[in-house]
PDB file of C-alpha atoms in Angstrom:
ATOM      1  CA  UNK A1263       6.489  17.604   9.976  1.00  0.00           C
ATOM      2  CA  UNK A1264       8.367  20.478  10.739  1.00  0.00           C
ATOM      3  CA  UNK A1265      10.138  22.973   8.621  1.00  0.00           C
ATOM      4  CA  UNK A1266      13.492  24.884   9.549  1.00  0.00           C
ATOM      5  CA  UNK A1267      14.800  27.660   7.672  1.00  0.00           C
ATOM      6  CA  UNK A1268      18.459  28.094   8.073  1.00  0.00           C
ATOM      7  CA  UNK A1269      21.302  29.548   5.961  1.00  0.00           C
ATOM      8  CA  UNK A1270      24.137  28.194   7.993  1.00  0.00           C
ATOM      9  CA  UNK A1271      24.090  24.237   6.752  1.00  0.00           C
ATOM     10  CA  UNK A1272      26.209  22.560   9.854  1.00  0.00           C
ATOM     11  CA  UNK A1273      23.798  24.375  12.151  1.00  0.00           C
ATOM     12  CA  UNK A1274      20.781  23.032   9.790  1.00  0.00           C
ATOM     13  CA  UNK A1275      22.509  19.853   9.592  1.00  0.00           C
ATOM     14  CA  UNK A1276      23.006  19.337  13.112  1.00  0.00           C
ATOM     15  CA  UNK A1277      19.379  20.739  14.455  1.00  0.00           C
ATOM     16  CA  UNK A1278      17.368  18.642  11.850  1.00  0.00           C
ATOM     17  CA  UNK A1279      19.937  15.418  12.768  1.00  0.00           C
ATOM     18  CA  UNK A1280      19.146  16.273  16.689  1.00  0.00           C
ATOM     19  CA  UNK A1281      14.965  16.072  15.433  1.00  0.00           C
ATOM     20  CA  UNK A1282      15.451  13.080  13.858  1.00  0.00           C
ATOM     21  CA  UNK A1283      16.765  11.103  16.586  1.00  0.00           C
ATOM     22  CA  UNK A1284      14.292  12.392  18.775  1.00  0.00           C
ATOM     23  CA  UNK A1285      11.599  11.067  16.510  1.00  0.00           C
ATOM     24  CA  UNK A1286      10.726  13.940  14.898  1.00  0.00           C
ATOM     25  CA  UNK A1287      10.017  14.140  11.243  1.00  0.00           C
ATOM     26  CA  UNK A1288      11.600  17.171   9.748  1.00  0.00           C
ATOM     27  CA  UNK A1289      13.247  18.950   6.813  1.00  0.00           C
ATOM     28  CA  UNK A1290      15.786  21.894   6.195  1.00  0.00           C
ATOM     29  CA  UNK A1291      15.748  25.080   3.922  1.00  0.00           C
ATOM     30  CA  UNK A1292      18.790  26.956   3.218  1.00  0.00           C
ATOM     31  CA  UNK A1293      16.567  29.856   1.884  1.00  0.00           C
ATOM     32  CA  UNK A1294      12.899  31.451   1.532  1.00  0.00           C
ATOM     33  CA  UNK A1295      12.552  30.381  -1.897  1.00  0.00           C
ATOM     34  CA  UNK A1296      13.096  26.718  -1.210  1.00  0.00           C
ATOM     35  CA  UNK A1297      10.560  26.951   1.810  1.00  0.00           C
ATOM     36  CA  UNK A1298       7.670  28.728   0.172  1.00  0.00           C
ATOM     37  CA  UNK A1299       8.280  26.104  -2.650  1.00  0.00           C
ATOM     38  CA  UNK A1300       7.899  23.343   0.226  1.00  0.00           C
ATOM     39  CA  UNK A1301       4.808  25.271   2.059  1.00  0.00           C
ATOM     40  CA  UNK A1302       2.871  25.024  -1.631  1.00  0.00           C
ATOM     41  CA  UNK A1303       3.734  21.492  -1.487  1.00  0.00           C
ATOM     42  CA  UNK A1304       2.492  20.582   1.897  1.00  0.00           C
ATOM     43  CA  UNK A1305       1.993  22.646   5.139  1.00  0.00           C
ATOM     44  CA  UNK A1306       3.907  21.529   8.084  1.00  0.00           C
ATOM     45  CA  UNK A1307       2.770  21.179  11.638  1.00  0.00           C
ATOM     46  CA  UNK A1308       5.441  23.322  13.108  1.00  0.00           C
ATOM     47  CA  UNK A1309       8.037  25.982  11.827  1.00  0.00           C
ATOM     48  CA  UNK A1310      11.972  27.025  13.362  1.00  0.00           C
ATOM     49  CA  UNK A1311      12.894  30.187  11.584  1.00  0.00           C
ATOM     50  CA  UNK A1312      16.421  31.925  11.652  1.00  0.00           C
ATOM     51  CA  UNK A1313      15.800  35.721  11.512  1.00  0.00           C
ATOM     52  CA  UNK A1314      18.937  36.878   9.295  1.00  0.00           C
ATOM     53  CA  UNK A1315      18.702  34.704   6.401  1.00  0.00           C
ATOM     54  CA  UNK A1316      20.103  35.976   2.557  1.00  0.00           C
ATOM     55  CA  UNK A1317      16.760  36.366   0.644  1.00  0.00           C
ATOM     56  CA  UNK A1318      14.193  37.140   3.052  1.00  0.00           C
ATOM     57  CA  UNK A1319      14.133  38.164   6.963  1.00  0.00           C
ATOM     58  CA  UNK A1320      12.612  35.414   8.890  1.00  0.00           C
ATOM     59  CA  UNK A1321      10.381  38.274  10.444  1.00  0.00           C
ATOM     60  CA  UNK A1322       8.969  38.599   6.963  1.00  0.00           C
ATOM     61  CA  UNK A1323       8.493  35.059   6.705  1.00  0.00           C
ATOM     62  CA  UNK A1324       6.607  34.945   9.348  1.00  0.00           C
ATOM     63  CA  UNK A1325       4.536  37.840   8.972  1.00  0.00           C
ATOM     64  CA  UNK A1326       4.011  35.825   5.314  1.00  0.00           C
ATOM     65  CA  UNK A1327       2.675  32.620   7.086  1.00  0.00           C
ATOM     66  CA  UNK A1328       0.272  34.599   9.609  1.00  0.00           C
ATOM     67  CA  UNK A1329      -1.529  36.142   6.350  1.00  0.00           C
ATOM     68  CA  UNK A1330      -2.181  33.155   4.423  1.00  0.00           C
ATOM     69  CA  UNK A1331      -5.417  31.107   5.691  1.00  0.00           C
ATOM     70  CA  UNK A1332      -3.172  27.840   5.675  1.00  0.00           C
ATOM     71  CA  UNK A1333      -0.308  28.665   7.467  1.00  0.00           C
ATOM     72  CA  UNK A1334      -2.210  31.133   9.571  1.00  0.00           C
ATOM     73  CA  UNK A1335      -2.127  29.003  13.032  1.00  0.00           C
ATOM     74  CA  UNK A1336       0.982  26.853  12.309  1.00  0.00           C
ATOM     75  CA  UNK A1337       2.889  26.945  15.593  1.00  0.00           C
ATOM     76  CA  UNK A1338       6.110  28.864  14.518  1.00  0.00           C
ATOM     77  CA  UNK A1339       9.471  28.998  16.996  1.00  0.00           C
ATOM     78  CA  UNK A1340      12.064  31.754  16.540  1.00  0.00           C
ATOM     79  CA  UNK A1341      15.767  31.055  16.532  1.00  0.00           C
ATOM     80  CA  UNK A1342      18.556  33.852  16.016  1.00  0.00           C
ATOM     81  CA  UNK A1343      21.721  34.654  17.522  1.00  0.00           C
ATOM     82  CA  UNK A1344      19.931  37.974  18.206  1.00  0.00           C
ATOM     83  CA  UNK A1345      19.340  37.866  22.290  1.00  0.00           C
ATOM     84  CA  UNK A1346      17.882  42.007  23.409  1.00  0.00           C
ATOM     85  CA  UNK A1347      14.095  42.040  24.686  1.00  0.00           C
ATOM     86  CA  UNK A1348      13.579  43.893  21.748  1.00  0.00           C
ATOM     87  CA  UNK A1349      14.077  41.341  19.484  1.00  0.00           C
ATOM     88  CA  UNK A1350      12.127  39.056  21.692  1.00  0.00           C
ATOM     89  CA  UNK A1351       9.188  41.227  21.910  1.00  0.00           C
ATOM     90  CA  UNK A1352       9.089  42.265  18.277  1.00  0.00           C
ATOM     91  CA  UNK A1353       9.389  38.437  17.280  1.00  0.00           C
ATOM     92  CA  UNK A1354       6.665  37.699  19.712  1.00  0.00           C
ATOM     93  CA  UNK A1355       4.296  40.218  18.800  1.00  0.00           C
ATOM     94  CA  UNK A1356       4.563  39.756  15.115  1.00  0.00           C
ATOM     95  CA  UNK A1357       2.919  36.204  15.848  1.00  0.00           C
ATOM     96  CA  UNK A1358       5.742  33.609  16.712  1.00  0.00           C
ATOM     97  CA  UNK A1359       4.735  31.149  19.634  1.00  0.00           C
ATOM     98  CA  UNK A1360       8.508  30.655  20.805  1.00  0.00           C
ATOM     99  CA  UNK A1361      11.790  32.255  20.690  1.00  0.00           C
ATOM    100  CA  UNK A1362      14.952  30.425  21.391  1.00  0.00           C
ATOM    101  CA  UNK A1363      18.592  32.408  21.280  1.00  0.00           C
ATOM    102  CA  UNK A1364      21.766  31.137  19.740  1.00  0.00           C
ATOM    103  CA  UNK A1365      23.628  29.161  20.853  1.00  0.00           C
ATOM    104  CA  UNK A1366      20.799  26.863  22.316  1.00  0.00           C
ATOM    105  CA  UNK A1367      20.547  23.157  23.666  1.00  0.00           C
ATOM    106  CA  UNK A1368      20.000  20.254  21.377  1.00  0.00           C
ATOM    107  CA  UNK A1369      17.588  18.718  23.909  1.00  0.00           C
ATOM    108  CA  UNK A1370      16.171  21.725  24.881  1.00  0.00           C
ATOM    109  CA  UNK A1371      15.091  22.718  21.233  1.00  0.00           C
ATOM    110  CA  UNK A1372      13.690  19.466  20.606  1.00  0.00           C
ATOM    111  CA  UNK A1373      11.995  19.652  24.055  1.00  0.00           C
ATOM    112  CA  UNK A1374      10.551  23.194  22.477  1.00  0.00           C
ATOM    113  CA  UNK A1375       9.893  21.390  19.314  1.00  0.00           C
ATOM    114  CA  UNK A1376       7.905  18.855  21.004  1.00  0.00           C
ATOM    115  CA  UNK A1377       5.573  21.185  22.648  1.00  0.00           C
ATOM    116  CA  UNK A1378       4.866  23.249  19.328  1.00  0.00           C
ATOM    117  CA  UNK A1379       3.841  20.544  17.973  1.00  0.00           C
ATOM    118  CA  UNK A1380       1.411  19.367  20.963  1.00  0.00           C
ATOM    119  CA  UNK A1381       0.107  22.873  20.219  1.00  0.00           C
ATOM    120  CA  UNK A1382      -0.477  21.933  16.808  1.00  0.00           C
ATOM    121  CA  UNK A1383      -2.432  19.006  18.514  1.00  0.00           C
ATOM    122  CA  UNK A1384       0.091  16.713  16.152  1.00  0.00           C
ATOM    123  CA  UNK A1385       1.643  15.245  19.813  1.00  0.00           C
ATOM    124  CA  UNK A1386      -0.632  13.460  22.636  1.00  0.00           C
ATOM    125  CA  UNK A1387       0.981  14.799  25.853  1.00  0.00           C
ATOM    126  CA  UNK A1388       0.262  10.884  27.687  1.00  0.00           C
ATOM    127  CA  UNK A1389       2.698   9.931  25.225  1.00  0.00           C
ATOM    128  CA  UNK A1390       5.795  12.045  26.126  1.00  0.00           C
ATOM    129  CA  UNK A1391       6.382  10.864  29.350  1.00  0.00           C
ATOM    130  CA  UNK A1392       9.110   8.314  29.601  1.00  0.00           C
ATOM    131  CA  UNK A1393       9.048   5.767  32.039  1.00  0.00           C
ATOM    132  CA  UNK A1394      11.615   2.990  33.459  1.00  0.00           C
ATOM    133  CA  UNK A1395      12.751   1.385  36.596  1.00  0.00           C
ATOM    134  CA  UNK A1396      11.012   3.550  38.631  1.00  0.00           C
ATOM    135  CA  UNK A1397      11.847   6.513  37.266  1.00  0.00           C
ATOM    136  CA  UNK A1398       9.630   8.633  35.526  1.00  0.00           C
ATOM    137  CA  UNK A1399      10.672  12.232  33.440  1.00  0.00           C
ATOM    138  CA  UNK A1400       7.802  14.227  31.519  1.00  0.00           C
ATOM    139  CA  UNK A1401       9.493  16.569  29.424  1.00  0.00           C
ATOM    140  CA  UNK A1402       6.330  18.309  29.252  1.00  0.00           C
ATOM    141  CA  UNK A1403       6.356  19.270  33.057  1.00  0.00           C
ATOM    142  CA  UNK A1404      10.122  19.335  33.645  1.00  0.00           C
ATOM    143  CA  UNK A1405       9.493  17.192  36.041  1.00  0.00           C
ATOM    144  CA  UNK A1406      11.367  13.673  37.319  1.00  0.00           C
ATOM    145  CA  UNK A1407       9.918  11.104  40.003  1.00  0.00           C
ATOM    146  CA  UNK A1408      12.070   8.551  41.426  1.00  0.00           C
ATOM    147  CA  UNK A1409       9.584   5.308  42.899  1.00  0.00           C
ATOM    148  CA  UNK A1410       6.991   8.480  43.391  1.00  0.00           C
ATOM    149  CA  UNK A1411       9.327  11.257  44.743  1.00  0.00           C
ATOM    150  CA  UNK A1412       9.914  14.090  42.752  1.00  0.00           C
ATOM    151  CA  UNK A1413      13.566  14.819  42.447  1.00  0.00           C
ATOM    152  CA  UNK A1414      15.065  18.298  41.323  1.00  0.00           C
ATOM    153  CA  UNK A1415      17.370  18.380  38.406  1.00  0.00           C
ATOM    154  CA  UNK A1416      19.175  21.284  36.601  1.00  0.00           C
ATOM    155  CA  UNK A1417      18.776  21.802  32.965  1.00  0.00           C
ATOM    156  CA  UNK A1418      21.283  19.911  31.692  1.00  0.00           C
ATOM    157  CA  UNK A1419      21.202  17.064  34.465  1.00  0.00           C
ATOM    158  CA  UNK A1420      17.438  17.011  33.004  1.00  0.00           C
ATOM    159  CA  UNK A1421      18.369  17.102  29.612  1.00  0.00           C
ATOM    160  CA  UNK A1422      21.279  14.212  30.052  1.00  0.00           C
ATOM    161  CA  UNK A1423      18.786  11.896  31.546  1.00  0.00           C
ATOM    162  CA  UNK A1424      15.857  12.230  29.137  1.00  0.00           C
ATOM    163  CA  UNK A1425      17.899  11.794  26.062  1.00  0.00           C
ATOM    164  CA  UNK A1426      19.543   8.552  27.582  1.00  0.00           C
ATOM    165  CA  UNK A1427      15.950   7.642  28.702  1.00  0.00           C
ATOM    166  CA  UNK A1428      14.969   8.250  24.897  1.00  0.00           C
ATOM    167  CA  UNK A1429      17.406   5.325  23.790  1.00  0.00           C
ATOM    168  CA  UNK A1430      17.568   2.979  26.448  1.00  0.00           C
ATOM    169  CA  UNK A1431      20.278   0.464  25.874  1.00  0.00           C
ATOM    170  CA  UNK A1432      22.094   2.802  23.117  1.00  0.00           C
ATOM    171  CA  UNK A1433      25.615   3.877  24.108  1.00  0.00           C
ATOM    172  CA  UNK A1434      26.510   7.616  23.313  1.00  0.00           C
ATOM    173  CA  UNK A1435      29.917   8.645  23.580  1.00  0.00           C
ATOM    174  CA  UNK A1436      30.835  11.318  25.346  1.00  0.00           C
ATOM    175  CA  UNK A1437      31.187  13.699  22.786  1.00  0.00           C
ATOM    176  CA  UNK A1438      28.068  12.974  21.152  1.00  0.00           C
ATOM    177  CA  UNK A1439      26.307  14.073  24.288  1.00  0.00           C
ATOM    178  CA  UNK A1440      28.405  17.110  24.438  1.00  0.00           C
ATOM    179  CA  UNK A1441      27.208  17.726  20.695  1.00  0.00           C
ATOM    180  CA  UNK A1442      23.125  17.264  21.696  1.00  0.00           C
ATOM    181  CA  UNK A1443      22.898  17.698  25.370  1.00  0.00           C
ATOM    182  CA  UNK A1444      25.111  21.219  25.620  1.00  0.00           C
ATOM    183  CA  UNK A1445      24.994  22.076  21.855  1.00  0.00           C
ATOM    184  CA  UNK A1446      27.731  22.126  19.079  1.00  0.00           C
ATOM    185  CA  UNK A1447      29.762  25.448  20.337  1.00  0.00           C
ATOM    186  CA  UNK A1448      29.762  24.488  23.699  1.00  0.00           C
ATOM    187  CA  UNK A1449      33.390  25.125  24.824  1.00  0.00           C
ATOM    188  CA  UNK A1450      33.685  22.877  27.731  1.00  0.00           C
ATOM    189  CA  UNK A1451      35.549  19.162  27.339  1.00  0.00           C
ATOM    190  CA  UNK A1452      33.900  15.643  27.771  1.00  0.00           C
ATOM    191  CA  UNK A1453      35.022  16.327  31.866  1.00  0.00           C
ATOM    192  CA  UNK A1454      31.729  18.204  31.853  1.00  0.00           C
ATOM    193  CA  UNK A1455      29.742  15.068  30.461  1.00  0.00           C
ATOM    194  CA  UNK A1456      31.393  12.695  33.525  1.00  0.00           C
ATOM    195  CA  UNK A1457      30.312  15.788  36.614  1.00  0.00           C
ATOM    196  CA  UNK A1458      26.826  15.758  35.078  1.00  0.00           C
ATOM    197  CA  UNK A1459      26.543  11.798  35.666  1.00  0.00           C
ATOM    198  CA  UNK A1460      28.105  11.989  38.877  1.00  0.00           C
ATOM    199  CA  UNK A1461      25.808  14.101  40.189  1.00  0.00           C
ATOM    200  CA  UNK A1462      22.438  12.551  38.557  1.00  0.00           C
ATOM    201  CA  UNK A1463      23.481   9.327  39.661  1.00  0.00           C
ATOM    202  CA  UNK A1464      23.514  11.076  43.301  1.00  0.00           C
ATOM    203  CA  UNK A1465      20.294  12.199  42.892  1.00  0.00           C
ATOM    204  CA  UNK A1466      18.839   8.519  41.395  1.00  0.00           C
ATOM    205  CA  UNK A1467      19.716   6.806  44.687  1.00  0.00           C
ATOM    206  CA  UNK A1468      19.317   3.722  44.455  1.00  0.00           C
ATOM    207  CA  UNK A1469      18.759   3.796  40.868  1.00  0.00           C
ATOM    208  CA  UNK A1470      21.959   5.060  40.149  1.00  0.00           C
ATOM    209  CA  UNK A1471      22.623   2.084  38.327  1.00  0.00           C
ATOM    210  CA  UNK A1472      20.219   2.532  35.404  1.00  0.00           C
ATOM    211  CA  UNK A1473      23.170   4.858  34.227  1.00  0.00           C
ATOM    212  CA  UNK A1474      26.074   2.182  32.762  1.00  0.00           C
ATOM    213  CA  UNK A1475      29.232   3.754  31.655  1.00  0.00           C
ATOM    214  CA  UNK A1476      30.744   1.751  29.228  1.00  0.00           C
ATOM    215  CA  UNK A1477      34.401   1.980  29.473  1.00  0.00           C
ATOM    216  CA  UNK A1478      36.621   3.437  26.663  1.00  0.00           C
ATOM    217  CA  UNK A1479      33.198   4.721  24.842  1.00  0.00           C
ATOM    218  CA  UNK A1480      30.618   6.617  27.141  1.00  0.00           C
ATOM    219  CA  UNK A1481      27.349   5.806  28.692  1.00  0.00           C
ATOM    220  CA  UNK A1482      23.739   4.137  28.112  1.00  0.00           C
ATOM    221  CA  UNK A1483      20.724   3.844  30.091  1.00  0.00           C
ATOM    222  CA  UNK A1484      20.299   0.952  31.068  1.00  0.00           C
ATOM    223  CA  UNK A1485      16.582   0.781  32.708  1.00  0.00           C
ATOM    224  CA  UNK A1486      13.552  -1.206  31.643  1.00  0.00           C
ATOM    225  CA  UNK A1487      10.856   0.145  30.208  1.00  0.00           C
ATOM    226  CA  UNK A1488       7.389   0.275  32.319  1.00  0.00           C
TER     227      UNK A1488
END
């Protein structure tokens, strides 16, 4: 289980929607009083804390967790609009294990959120990798194989493929992919969804194909599982 603390409730909304479908269990707090209510209930695996929150800076928070014996080792991730090293390095040092800046990927946070929890020893890494048709993506290693031949992707190209890989046979529109592939204030139109296929088809070869588009709504992946 993981825990987010976040005032703004479409971002909250959105992140703990983007963890869901990912198969992670989690649940939102607006404020600090709600999540230490939640922490006395039951410790989670894995925290995502906003720094600038009404009642109580997430540094606080944090420093709050590292004290106490049964939140002391919880894996906790950082995420602010807040982007100088300073920040970074005062996060860091007052005990987070991540730090990810506003505005941030969808796929990428959940790729974060993934690894936290691994840390957390919640997550066995053999069963991240995703595998169909000859292709093979571990989000662990950032790495894709095509019939044993590692192919390089950019981070979105990477991101597009493992969250069709995630739900083979499940067609996304193109805005939806927009909304967890590039994150919800990404300016750019659905154009930007069509290049990104394009070119990861290119670099699929011959298993271009496993990518469908499914005219009028979007695209699926349309690989079998091995």
């Amino acid at each position: 289980m993981i825990y987010y603390v976040e005032d703004d409730d479409n971002i909250r909304g959105l992140t703990l929607y983007a963890l869901r479908q990912q198969g992670i269990e989690a649940e939102g707090f607006s404020c600090d009083s709600e999540f230490k209510a939640a922490v006395a209930r039951r410790v989670p695996d894995a925290v995502l804390l906003d720094i600038m929150l009404p009642d109580t800076d997430g540094l606080e928070i944090m420093r709050r967790l590292r004290a106490m014996p049964e939140t002391a080792t919880v894996p906790i991730m950082m995420l602010t609009a807040k982007d100088t090293e300073l920040d970074k390095v005062v996060a860091l040092d007052g005990g987070a294990d991540d730090y990810l800046t506003k505005p941030f990927s969808l796929m990428e946070l959940t790729s974060r959120c993934r690894a936290l929890l691994r840390r957390g020893g919640m997550v066995k890494q053999v069963s991240d990798v995703l595998s169909a048709d000859g292709i093979v993506l571990s989000p662990s290693h950032r790495r894709v194989t095509v019939d044993g031949n590692e192919i390089k992707l950019t981070l979105r190209e990477f991101d597009l493929l493992e969250y069709l890989m995630r739900k083979p046979g499940i067609v996304f529109s193109r805005e939806t992919l927009l909304q967890s592939v590039w994150g919800w204030d990404f300016d750019g139109g659905s154009r930007t969804v069509d290049v990104h296929v394009q070119t990861l088809r290119q670099k699929l070869g011959d298993h271009a194909s496993c990518i469908e588009t499914v005219r009028g709504v979007g695209y699926r992946f349309a690989g079998q599982e091995s």
